[in-house]
Amino acid sequence: MSDNNAPLTIQKVRDLITEKHNTLLDENDPILMLVTMHRAFLDEFELMLNQQTTVAEEHMNEHVKAFATEVRKSTNILLSKAVKANVENCIAEIGQHQEVMSNFLSTIKTWSLFAGIMLILSITTTLSVLVWGS
């Protein structure tokens, strides 16, 4: 027998027995019925194995889909938490900038009031010098 993966046939069994035992079996020898029975059992086993493989693949696909769904949910939850934290951080930063800008605006108002007073004093001094002389 040269091809060990080929299906078992009656002729292959006859050739094998002839080769290994130097006995030639007739084509109608009852011992060859075992070949037919074994081939039928093997065919049935292969059918059952293929069915079980299909069922196992379906179960694996279901589990993979369920796992992928759970991973997607977890990822979305983590992403949502990260986005929420980022937004809260941005709001806090904006609050700090708003406080700094409020202080800056207050300082500008104070300096503009001071500049206004200085302008009035300058104008008054200039007018008094013009009117009353030096």
PDB file of N, CA and C in Angstrom, residues 43-80:
ATOM      1  N   ASP A  43     -17.033   5.460   8.068  1.00  0.00           N
ATOM      2  CA  ASP A  43     -17.843   6.504   7.426  1.00  0.00           C
ATOM      3  C   ASP A  43     -18.803   7.127   8.433  1.00  0.00           C
ATOM      4  N   GLU A  44     -19.431   6.275   9.255  1.00  0.00           N
ATOM      5  CA  GLU A  44     -20.354   6.760  10.279  1.00  0.00           C
ATOM      6  C   GLU A  44     -19.610   7.611  11.306  1.00  0.00           C
ATOM      7  N   PHE A  45     -18.427   7.171  11.692  1.00  0.00           N
ATOM      8  CA  PHE A  45     -17.616   7.919  12.650  1.00  0.00           C
ATOM      9  C   PHE A  45     -17.215   9.278  12.073  1.00  0.00           C
ATOM     10  N   GLU A  46     -16.796   9.304  10.814  1.00  0.00           N
ATOM     11  CA  GLU A  46     -16.412  10.566  10.172  1.00  0.00           C
ATOM     12  C   GLU A  46     -17.602  11.514  10.086  1.00  0.00           C
ATOM     13  N   LEU A  47     -18.800  10.972   9.780  1.00  0.00           N
ATOM     14  CA  LEU A  47     -20.006  11.790   9.728  1.00  0.00           C
ATOM     15  C   LEU A  47     -20.290  12.397  11.102  1.00  0.00           C
ATOM     16  N   MET A  48     -20.225  11.546  12.148  1.00  0.00           N
ATOM     17  CA  MET A  48     -20.461  12.021  13.497  1.00  0.00           C
ATOM     18  C   MET A  48     -19.402  13.059  13.901  1.00  0.00           C
ATOM     19  N   LEU A  49     -18.171  12.802  13.547  1.00  0.00           N
ATOM     20  CA  LEU A  49     -17.084  13.725  13.870  1.00  0.00           C
ATOM     21  C   LEU A  49     -17.301  15.074  13.182  1.00  0.00           C
ATOM     22  N   ASN A  50     -17.715  15.040  11.913  1.00  0.00           N
ATOM     23  CA  ASN A  50     -17.987  16.287  11.184  1.00  0.00           C
ATOM     24  C   ASN A  50     -19.157  17.042  11.822  1.00  0.00           C
ATOM     25  N   GLN A  51     -20.190  16.309  12.248  1.00  0.00           N
ATOM     26  CA  GLN A  51     -21.323  16.958  12.906  1.00  0.00           C
ATOM     27  C   GLN A  51     -20.878  17.598  14.222  1.00  0.00           C
ATOM     28  N   GLN A  52     -20.068  16.885  14.977  1.00  0.00           N
ATOM     29  CA  GLN A  52     -19.585  17.420  16.246  1.00  0.00           C
ATOM     30  C   GLN A  52     -18.682  18.634  16.027  1.00  0.00           C
ATOM     31  N   THR A  53     -17.887  18.585  14.973  1.00  0.00           N
ATOM     32  CA  THR A  53     -17.030  19.736  14.646  1.00  0.00           C
ATOM     33  C   THR A  53     -17.886  20.956  14.326  1.00  0.00           C
ATOM     34  N   THR A  54     -18.953  20.738  13.563  1.00  0.00           N
ATOM     35  CA  THR A  54     -19.858  21.839  13.217  1.00  0.00           C
ATOM     36  C   THR A  54     -20.500  22.420  14.472  1.00  0.00           C
ATOM     37  N   VAL A  55     -20.978  21.544  15.353  1.00  0.00           N
ATOM     38  CA  VAL A  55     -21.603  22.005  16.596  1.00  0.00           C
ATOM     39  C   VAL A  55     -20.579  22.764  17.456  1.00  0.00           C
ATOM     40  N   ALA A  56     -19.375  22.228  17.546  1.00  0.00           N
ATOM     41  CA  ALA A  56     -18.328  22.895  18.337  1.00  0.00           C
ATOM     42  C   ALA A  56     -17.996  24.274  17.758  1.00  0.00           C
ATOM     43  N   GLU A  57     -17.930  24.362  16.430  1.00  0.00           N
ATOM     44  CA  GLU A  57     -17.652  25.653  15.785  1.00  0.00           C
ATOM     45  C   GLU A  57     -18.770  26.649  16.070  1.00  0.00           C
ATOM     46  N   GLU A  58     -20.026  26.178  16.008  1.00  0.00           N
ATOM     47  CA  GLU A  58     -21.151  27.069  16.301  1.00  0.00           C
ATOM     48  C   GLU A  58     -21.086  27.571  17.742  1.00  0.00           C
ATOM     49  N   HIS A  59     -20.789  26.649  18.680  1.00  0.00           N
ATOM     50  CA  HIS A  59     -20.675  27.073  20.077  1.00  0.00           C
ATOM     51  C   HIS A  59     -19.526  28.054  20.260  1.00  0.00           C
ATOM     52  N   MET A  60     -18.405  27.779  19.617  1.00  0.00           N
ATOM     53  CA  MET A  60     -17.254  28.692  19.725  1.00  0.00           C
ATOM     54  C   MET A  60     -17.616  30.062  19.164  1.00  0.00           C
ATOM     55  N   ASN A  61     -18.312  30.076  18.030  1.00  0.00           N
ATOM     56  CA  ASN A  61     -18.708  31.358  17.434  1.00  0.00           C
ATOM     57  C   ASN A  61     -19.633  32.122  18.365  1.00  0.00           C
ATOM     58  N   GLU A  62     -20.573  31.416  19.008  1.00  0.00           N
ATOM     59  CA  GLU A  62     -21.462  32.072  19.962  1.00  0.00           C
ATOM     60  C   GLU A  62     -20.672  32.658  21.128  1.00  0.00           C
ATOM     61  N   HIS A  63     -19.734  31.867  21.660  1.00  0.00           N
ATOM     62  CA  HIS A  63     -18.937  32.349  22.796  1.00  0.00           C
ATOM     63  C   HIS A  63     -18.047  33.518  22.380  1.00  0.00           C
ATOM     64  N   VAL A  64     -17.484  33.451  21.202  1.00  0.00           N
ATOM     65  CA  VAL A  64     -16.629  34.548  20.724  1.00  0.00           C
ATOM     66  C   VAL A  64     -17.456  35.817  20.557  1.00  0.00           C
ATOM     67  N   LYS A  65     -18.669  35.677  19.984  1.00  0.00           N
ATOM     68  CA  LYS A  65     -19.538  36.851  19.820  1.00  0.00           C
ATOM     69  C   LYS A  65     -19.909  37.440  21.175  1.00  0.00           C
ATOM     70  N   ALA A  66     -20.268  36.563  22.131  1.00  0.00           N
ATOM     71  CA  ALA A  66     -20.619  37.044  23.469  1.00  0.00           C
ATOM     72  C   ALA A  66     -19.425  37.725  24.129  1.00  0.00           C
ATOM     73  N   PHE A  67     -18.252  37.123  23.994  1.00  0.00           N
ATOM     74  CA  PHE A  67     -17.044  37.713  24.562  1.00  0.00           C
ATOM     75  C   PHE A  67     -16.742  39.065  23.920  1.00  0.00           C
ATOM     76  N   ALA A  68     -16.864  39.121  22.592  1.00  0.00           N
ATOM     77  CA  ALA A  68     -16.606  40.383  21.880  1.00  0.00           C
ATOM     78  C   ALA A  68     -17.592  41.456  22.327  1.00  0.00           C
ATOM     79  N   THR A  69     -18.858  41.070  22.547  1.00  0.00           N
ATOM     80  CA  THR A  69     -19.855  42.031  23.012  1.00  0.00           C
ATOM     81  C   THR A  69     -19.488  42.562  24.388  1.00  0.00           C
ATOM     82  N   GLU A  70     -19.076  41.670  25.280  1.00  0.00           N
ATOM     83  CA  GLU A  70     -18.685  42.098  26.626  1.00  0.00           C
ATOM     84  C   GLU A  70     -17.451  43.000  26.590  1.00  0.00           C
ATOM     85  N   VAL A  71     -16.494  42.658  25.749  1.00  0.00           N
ATOM     86  CA  VAL A  71     -15.291  43.499  25.616  1.00  0.00           C
ATOM     87  C   VAL A  71     -15.682  44.875  25.090  1.00  0.00           C
ATOM     88  N   ARG A  72     -16.592  44.890  24.099  1.00  0.00           N
ATOM     89  CA  ARG A  72     -17.048  46.164  23.540  1.00  0.00           C
ATOM     90  C   ARG A  72     -17.746  46.998  24.618  1.00  0.00           C
ATOM     91  N   LYS A  73     -18.601  46.349  25.436  1.00  0.00           N
ATOM     92  CA  LYS A  73     -19.291  47.073  26.510  1.00  0.00           C
ATOM     93  C   LYS A  73     -18.280  47.647  27.503  1.00  0.00           C
ATOM     94  N   SER A  74     -17.333  46.810  27.912  1.00  0.00           N
ATOM     95  CA  SER A  74     -16.320  47.258  28.876  1.00  0.00           C
ATOM     96  C   SER A  74     -15.501  48.408  28.307  1.00  0.00           C
ATOM     97  N   THR A  75     -15.138  48.281  27.040  1.00  0.00           N
ATOM     98  CA  THR A  75     -14.362  49.342  26.388  1.00  0.00           C
ATOM     99  C   THR A  75     -15.159  50.635  26.341  1.00  0.00           C
ATOM    100  N   ASN A  76     -16.442  50.527  25.999  1.00  0.00           N
ATOM    101  CA  ASN A  76     -17.286  51.725  25.943  1.00  0.00           C
ATOM    102  C   ASN A  76     -17.440  52.357  27.321  1.00  0.00           C
ATOM    103  N   ILE A  77     -17.576  51.515  28.362  1.00  0.00           N
ATOM    104  CA  ILE A  77     -17.685  52.045  29.726  1.00  0.00           C
ATOM    105  C   ILE A  77     -16.405  52.769  30.110  1.00  0.00           C
ATOM    106  N   LEU A  78     -15.260  52.122  29.829  1.00  0.00           N
ATOM    107  CA  LEU A  78     -13.973  52.757  30.153  1.00  0.00           C
ATOM    108  C   LEU A  78     -13.787  54.048  29.372  1.00  0.00           C
ATOM    109  N   LEU A  79     -14.153  54.008  28.089  1.00  0.00           N
ATOM    110  CA  LEU A  79     -14.029  55.210  27.255  1.00  0.00           C
ATOM    111  C   LEU A  79     -14.941  56.306  27.783  1.00  0.00           C
ATOM    112  N   SER A  80     -16.160  55.936  28.166  1.00  0.00           N
ATOM    113  CA  SER A  80     -17.105  56.905  28.699  1.00  0.00           C
ATOM    114  C   SER A  80     -16.563  57.530  29.981  1.00  0.00           C
TER     115      SER A  80
END
